[in-house]
XYZ file of C-alpha atoms in Angstrom:
403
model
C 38.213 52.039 -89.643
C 34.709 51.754 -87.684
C 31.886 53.939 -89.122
C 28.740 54.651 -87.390
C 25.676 53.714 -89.246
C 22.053 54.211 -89.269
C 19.917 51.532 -91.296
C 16.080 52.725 -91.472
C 14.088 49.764 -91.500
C 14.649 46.103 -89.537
C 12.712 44.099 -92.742
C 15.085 41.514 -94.121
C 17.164 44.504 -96.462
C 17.772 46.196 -93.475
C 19.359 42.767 -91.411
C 21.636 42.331 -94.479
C 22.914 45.443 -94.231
C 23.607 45.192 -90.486
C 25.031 42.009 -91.124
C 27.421 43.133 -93.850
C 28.514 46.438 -91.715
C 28.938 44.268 -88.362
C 31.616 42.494 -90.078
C 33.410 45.094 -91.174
C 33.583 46.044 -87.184
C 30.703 49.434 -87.875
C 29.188 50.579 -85.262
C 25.218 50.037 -86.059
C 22.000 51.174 -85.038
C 19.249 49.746 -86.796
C 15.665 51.408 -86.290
C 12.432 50.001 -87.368
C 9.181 51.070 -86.546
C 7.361 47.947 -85.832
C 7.997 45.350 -83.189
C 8.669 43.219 -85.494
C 11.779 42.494 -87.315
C 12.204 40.606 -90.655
C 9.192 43.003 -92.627
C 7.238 40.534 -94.565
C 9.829 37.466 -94.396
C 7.954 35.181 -91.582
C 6.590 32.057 -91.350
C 3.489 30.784 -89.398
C 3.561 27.155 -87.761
C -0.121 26.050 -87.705
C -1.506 22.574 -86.764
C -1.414 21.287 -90.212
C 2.284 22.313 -90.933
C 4.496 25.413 -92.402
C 2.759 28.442 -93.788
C 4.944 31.225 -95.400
C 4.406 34.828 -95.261
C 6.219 35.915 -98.269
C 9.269 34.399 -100.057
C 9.715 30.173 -99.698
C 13.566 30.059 -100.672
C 16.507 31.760 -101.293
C 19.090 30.985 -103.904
C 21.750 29.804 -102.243
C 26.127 30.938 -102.986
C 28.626 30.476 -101.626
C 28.465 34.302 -100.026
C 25.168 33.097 -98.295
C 26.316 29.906 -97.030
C 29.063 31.990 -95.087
C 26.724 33.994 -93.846
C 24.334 31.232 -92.551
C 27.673 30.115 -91.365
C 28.392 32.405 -89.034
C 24.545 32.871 -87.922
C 24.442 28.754 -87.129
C 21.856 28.055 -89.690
C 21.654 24.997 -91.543
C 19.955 25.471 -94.814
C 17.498 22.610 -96.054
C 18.061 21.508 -99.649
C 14.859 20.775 -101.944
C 13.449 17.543 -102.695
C 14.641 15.840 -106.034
C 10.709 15.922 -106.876
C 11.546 19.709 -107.397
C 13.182 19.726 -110.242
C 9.738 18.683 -112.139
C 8.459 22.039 -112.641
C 5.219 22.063 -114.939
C 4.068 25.454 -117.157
C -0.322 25.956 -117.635
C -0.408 26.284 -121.681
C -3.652 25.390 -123.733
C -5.138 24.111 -120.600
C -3.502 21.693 -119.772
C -0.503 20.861 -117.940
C 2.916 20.978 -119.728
C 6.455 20.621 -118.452
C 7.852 21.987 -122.283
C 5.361 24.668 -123.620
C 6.775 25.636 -126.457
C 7.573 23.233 -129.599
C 11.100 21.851 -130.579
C 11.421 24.421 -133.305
C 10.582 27.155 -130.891
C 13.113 26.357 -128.723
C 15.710 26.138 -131.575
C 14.999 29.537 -132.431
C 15.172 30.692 -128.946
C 18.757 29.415 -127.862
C 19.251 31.720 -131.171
C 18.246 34.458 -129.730
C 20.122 34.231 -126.331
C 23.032 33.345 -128.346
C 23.244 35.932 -130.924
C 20.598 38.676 -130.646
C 21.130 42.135 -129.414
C 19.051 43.635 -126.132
C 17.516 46.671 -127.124
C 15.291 48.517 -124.342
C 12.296 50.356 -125.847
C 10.771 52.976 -122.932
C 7.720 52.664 -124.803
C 6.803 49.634 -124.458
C 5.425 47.388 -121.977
C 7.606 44.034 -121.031
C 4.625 41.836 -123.555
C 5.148 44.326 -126.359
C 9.231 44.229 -126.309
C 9.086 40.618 -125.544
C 7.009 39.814 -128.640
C 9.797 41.563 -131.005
C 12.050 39.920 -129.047
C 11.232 36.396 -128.484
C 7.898 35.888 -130.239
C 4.788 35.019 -129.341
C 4.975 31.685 -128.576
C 7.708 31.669 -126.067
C 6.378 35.581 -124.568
C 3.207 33.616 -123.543
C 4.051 30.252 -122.563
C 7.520 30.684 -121.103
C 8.005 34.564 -119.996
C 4.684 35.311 -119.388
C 3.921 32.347 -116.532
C 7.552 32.534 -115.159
C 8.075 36.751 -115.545
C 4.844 37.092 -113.551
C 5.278 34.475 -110.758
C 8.330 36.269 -109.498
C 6.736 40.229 -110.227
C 3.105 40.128 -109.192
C 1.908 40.718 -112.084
C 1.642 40.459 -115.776
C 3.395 41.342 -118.321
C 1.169 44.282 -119.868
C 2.495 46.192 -116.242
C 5.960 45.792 -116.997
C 9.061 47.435 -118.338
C 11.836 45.449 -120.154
C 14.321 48.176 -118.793
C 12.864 48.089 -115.321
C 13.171 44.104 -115.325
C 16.015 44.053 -116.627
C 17.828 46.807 -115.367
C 21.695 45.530 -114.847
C 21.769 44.477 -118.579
C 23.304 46.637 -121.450
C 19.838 47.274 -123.764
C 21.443 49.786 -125.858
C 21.404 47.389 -128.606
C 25.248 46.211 -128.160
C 25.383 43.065 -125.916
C 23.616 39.849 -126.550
C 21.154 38.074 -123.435
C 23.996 35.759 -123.248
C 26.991 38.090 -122.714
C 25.029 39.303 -119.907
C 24.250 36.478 -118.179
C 27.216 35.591 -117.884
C 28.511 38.689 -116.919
C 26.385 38.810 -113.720
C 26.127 35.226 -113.311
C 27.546 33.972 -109.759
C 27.454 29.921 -109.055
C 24.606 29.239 -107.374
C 23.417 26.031 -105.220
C 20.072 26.272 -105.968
C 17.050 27.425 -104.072
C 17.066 26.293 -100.473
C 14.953 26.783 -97.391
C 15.650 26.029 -93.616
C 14.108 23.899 -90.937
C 11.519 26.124 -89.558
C 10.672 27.929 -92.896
C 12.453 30.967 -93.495
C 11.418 33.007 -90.536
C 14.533 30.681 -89.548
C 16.863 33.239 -91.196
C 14.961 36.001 -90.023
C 14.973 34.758 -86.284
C 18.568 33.428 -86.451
C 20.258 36.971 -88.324
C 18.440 38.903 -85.777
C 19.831 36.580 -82.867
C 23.460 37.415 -84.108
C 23.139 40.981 -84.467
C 21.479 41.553 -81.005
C 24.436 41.668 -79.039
C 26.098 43.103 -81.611
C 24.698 46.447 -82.864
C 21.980 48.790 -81.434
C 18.143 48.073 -81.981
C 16.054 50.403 -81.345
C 11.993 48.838 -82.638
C 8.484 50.411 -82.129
C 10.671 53.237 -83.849
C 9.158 55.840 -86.215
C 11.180 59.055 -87.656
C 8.748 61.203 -88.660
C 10.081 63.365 -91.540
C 13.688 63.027 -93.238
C 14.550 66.749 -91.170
C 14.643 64.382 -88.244
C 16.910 61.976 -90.311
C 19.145 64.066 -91.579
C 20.565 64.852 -88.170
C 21.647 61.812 -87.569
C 25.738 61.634 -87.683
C 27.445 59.023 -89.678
C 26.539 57.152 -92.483
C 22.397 56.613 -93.375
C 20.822 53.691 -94.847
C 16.925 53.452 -95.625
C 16.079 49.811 -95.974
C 12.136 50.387 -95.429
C 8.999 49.425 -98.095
C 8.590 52.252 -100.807
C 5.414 52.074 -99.341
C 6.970 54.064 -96.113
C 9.764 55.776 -98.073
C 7.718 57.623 -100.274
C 5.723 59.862 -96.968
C 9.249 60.519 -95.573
C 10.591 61.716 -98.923
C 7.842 64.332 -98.849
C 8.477 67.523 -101.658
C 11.946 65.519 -102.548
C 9.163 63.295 -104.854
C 6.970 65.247 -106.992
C 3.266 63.576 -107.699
C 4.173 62.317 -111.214
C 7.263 60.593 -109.735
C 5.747 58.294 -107.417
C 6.111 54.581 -108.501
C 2.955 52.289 -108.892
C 3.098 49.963 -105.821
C 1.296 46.521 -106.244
C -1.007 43.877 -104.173
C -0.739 40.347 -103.552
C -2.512 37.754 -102.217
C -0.663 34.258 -101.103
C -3.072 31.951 -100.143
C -1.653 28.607 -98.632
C -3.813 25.021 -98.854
C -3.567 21.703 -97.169
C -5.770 19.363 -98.616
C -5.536 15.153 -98.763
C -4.369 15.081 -102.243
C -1.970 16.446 -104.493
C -2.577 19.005 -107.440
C -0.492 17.587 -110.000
C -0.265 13.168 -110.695
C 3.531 13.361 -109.883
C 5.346 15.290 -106.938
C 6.775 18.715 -108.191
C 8.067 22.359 -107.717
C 4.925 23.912 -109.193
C 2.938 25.203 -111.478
C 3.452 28.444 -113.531
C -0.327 29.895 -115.262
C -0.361 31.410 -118.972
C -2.032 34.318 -119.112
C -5.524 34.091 -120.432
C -6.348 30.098 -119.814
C -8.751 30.613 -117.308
C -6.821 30.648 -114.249
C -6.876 33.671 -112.071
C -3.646 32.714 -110.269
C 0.038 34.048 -111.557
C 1.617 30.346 -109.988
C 1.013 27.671 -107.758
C 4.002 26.428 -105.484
C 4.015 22.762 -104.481
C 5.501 23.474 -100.986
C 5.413 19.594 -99.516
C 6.694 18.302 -102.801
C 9.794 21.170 -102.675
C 10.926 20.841 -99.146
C 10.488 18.136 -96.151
C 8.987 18.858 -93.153
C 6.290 21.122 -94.645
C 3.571 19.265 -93.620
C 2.102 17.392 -90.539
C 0.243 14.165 -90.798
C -0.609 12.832 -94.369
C -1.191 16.186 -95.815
C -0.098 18.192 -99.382
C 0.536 21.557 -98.650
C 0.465 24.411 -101.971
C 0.873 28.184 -102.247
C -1.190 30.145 -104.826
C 0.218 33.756 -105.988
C -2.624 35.947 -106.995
C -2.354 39.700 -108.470
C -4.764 42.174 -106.790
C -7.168 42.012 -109.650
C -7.457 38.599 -109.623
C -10.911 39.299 -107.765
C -13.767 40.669 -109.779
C -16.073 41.479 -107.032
C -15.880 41.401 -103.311
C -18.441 39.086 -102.837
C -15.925 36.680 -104.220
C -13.621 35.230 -101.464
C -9.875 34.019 -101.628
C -10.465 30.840 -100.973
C -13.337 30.291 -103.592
C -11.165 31.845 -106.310
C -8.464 29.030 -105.023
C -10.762 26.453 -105.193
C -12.314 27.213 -108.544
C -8.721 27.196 -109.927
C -7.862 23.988 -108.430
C -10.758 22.137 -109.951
C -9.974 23.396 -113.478
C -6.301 22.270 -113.017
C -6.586 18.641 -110.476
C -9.801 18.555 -112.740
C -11.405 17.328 -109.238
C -13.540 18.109 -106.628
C -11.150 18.187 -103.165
C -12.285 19.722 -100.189
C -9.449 21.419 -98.514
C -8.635 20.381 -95.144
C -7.047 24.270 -94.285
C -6.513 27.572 -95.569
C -4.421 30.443 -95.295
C -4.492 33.885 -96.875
C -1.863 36.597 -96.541
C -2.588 39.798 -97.955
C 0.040 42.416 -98.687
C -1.235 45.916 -99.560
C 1.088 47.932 -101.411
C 4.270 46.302 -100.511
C 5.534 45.368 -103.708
C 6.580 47.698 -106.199
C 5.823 47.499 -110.166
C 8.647 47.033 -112.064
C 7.492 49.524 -115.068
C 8.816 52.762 -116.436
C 7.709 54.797 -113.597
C 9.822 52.557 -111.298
C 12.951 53.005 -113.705
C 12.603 56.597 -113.546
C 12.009 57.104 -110.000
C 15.331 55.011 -109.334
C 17.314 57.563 -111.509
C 15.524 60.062 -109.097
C 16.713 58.591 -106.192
C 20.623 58.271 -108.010
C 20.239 62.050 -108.106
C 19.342 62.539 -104.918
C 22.196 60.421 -102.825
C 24.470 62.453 -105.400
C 22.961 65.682 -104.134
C 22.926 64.592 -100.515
C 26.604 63.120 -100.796
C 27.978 66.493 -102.209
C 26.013 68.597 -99.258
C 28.429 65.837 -96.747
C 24.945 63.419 -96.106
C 25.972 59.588 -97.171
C 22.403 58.675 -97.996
C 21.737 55.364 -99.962
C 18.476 54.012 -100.370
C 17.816 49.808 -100.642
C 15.164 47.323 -101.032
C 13.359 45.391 -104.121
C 12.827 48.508 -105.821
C 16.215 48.993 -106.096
C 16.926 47.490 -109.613
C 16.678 43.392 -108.597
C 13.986 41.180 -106.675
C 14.395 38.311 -104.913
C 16.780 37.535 -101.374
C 19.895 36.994 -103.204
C 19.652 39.719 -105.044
C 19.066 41.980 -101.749
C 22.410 40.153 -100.194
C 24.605 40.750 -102.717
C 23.090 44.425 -103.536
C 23.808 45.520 -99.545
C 27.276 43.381 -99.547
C 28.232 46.168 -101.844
C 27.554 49.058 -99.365
């Protein structure tokens, strides 16, 4: 039976969404309040080859390959050269940071320790007790706050980790494999992945209602609207349309990051590879370092190496310090070289992300209790996006497949 729904927001959550409900034969209308559709998935073609805008892959299953299916895009599998991933520990380059022995007792702990969430603590705290040292800072630490913006100390375990049992019953293991769906690995797509932006928008044009340059402005307004509602917009819009729903304590801490991508002569690391993750505290400013013309062809133009650097909004002490000069400083401590970069690009995102700590936890439960409210008043409300307990563009598919 068709439904009509409304889906507040046209970033890449929101085309999910439409894409799910289009299937099921809904009747959608999608509003967002930009020109622009895709939010902060886009890529930039410049003269010396493909810069991204936000995420570089997507974990690919057999759910998304459907999908890209039935939206005639062919996804572009990474170089073998990506499997050589390298970890920053004692400054110097590593591909296995932690010792033999460590690793022994790790499998251990995946294997036969309990999960037990501690609100108290911060994600480095719990992972110490959990883990240990040695494996908290050389393995979580560099790969934990690659993917969150951040590090570790501005965390939550339960936030993180928010689909697994931490009551002190299930081991890491049962619940990996309770969640875990085969996966192809990460993959990208001729043109970047504005591609799958471009292309999911393409199939839902003649398909549901768009309505862009689009802005409701207060949830009164949204409320009226009959049939099922869907906010798929930034928590940094959701929060001013909530209004007196959120109180002042509730509101989440939202986070800045800085991508900055390089094309330079030469590469960063002796041998081709997926990147480089950064320890904290070993003098390099940066969370990671993605080897983009290493991981995928057709990165680059000419004889160029093209890298992305991840940097947390405090990365920069002063603001006479630029981007670019932080970049560079990194990259000589690392290459351990002098290389003058032949082009640079930064992308900025204010706000955007959210911070995956206690406050976030407890503003999700918030938002549980009001779609509850709203459902038993007649409203279907549901709220979606990377706040919503998992990160990353598979995560956001298979979270709005559900809807």
């Amino acid at each position: 039976m068709s439904e009509d729904v409304h889906i507040i927001g046209g970033g890449i959550t929101g085309l999910f969404l439409a894409y799910h409900h289009t299937k099921r034969g809904d009747s959608v209308t999608l509003y967002e309040h930009s020109e622009k559709l895709g939010g902060v998935i886009g890529t930039k073609d410049t003269n010396e080859g493909i810069v991204e805008q936000a995420a570089n892959g997507v974990l690919l299953t057999d759910e998304i390959k459907s999908m890209l299916e039935d939206i005639g895009l062919t996804p572009v599998f990474p170089n073998k050269a990506a499997k050589r991933r390298y970890f920053w520990v004692n400054k110097k380059i590593s591909r296995l940071p932690i010792s033999i022995l460590t690793g022994i007792k790790l499998l251990f702990t995946i294997v036969f320790k309990k999960i037990k969430f501690d609100k108290n603590q911060n994600l480095e705290i719990w992972a110490n007790q959990m883990f240990g040292s040695s494996v908290t800072k050389n393995i979580i630490e560099p790969a934990i706050g690659g993917v969150y913006g951040t590090r570790l100390e501005a965390l939550q375990a339960e936030s993180i980790f928010s689909k697994w049992d931490g009551s002190g019953t299930k081991t890491i293991l049962k619940e990996m494999k309770k969640s875990g769906k085969r996966s192809y690995g990460t993959v990208s797509f001729p043109k970047g992945m504005g591609d799958l932006a471009s292309h999911l928008v393409t199939y839902l044009e003649s398909k549901i209602q768009i309505k862009t340059n689009f802005r409701f402005e207060s949830m009164d307004e949204i409320l009226k609207l009959k049939g099922k509602i869907r906010f798929c917009i930034s928590l940094k819009n959701l929060i001013p349309l909530l209004g007196n729903q959120i109180q002042t304590y509730e509101v989440p801490n939202l986070l800045s990051i800085t991508t900055i991508t390089r094309f330079g002569k030469h590469h960063l690391t002796k041998r081709p590879c997926f990147g480089i993750l950064f320890a904290k505290n070993e003098g390099i400013r940066a969370l990671g370092v993605l080897s983009n013309s290493d991981l995928f062809p057709g990165r680059v133009k000419e004889d160029l190496h093209s890298e992305t650097w991840i940097y947390p909004e405090t990365a920069k002490e002063n603001n006479e310090e630029t981007w670019e000069s932080i970049l560079e400083k990194d990259r000589e401590l690392v290459s351990k070289k002098s290389d003058p970069p032949v082009a640079v690009y930064v992308t900025s995102w204010s706000g955007v992300f959210p911070a995956y700590d206690r406050k976030l936890f407890i503003f999700n439960q918030k938002l549980d209790i009001l779609e509850s409210e709203w459902i038993s008043r007649g409203i279907d409300i549901r709220f979606y996006g990377n706040y919503r307990k998992g990160i990353g563009l598979r995560s956001l598919f298979e979270s709005t497949s559900r809807d």
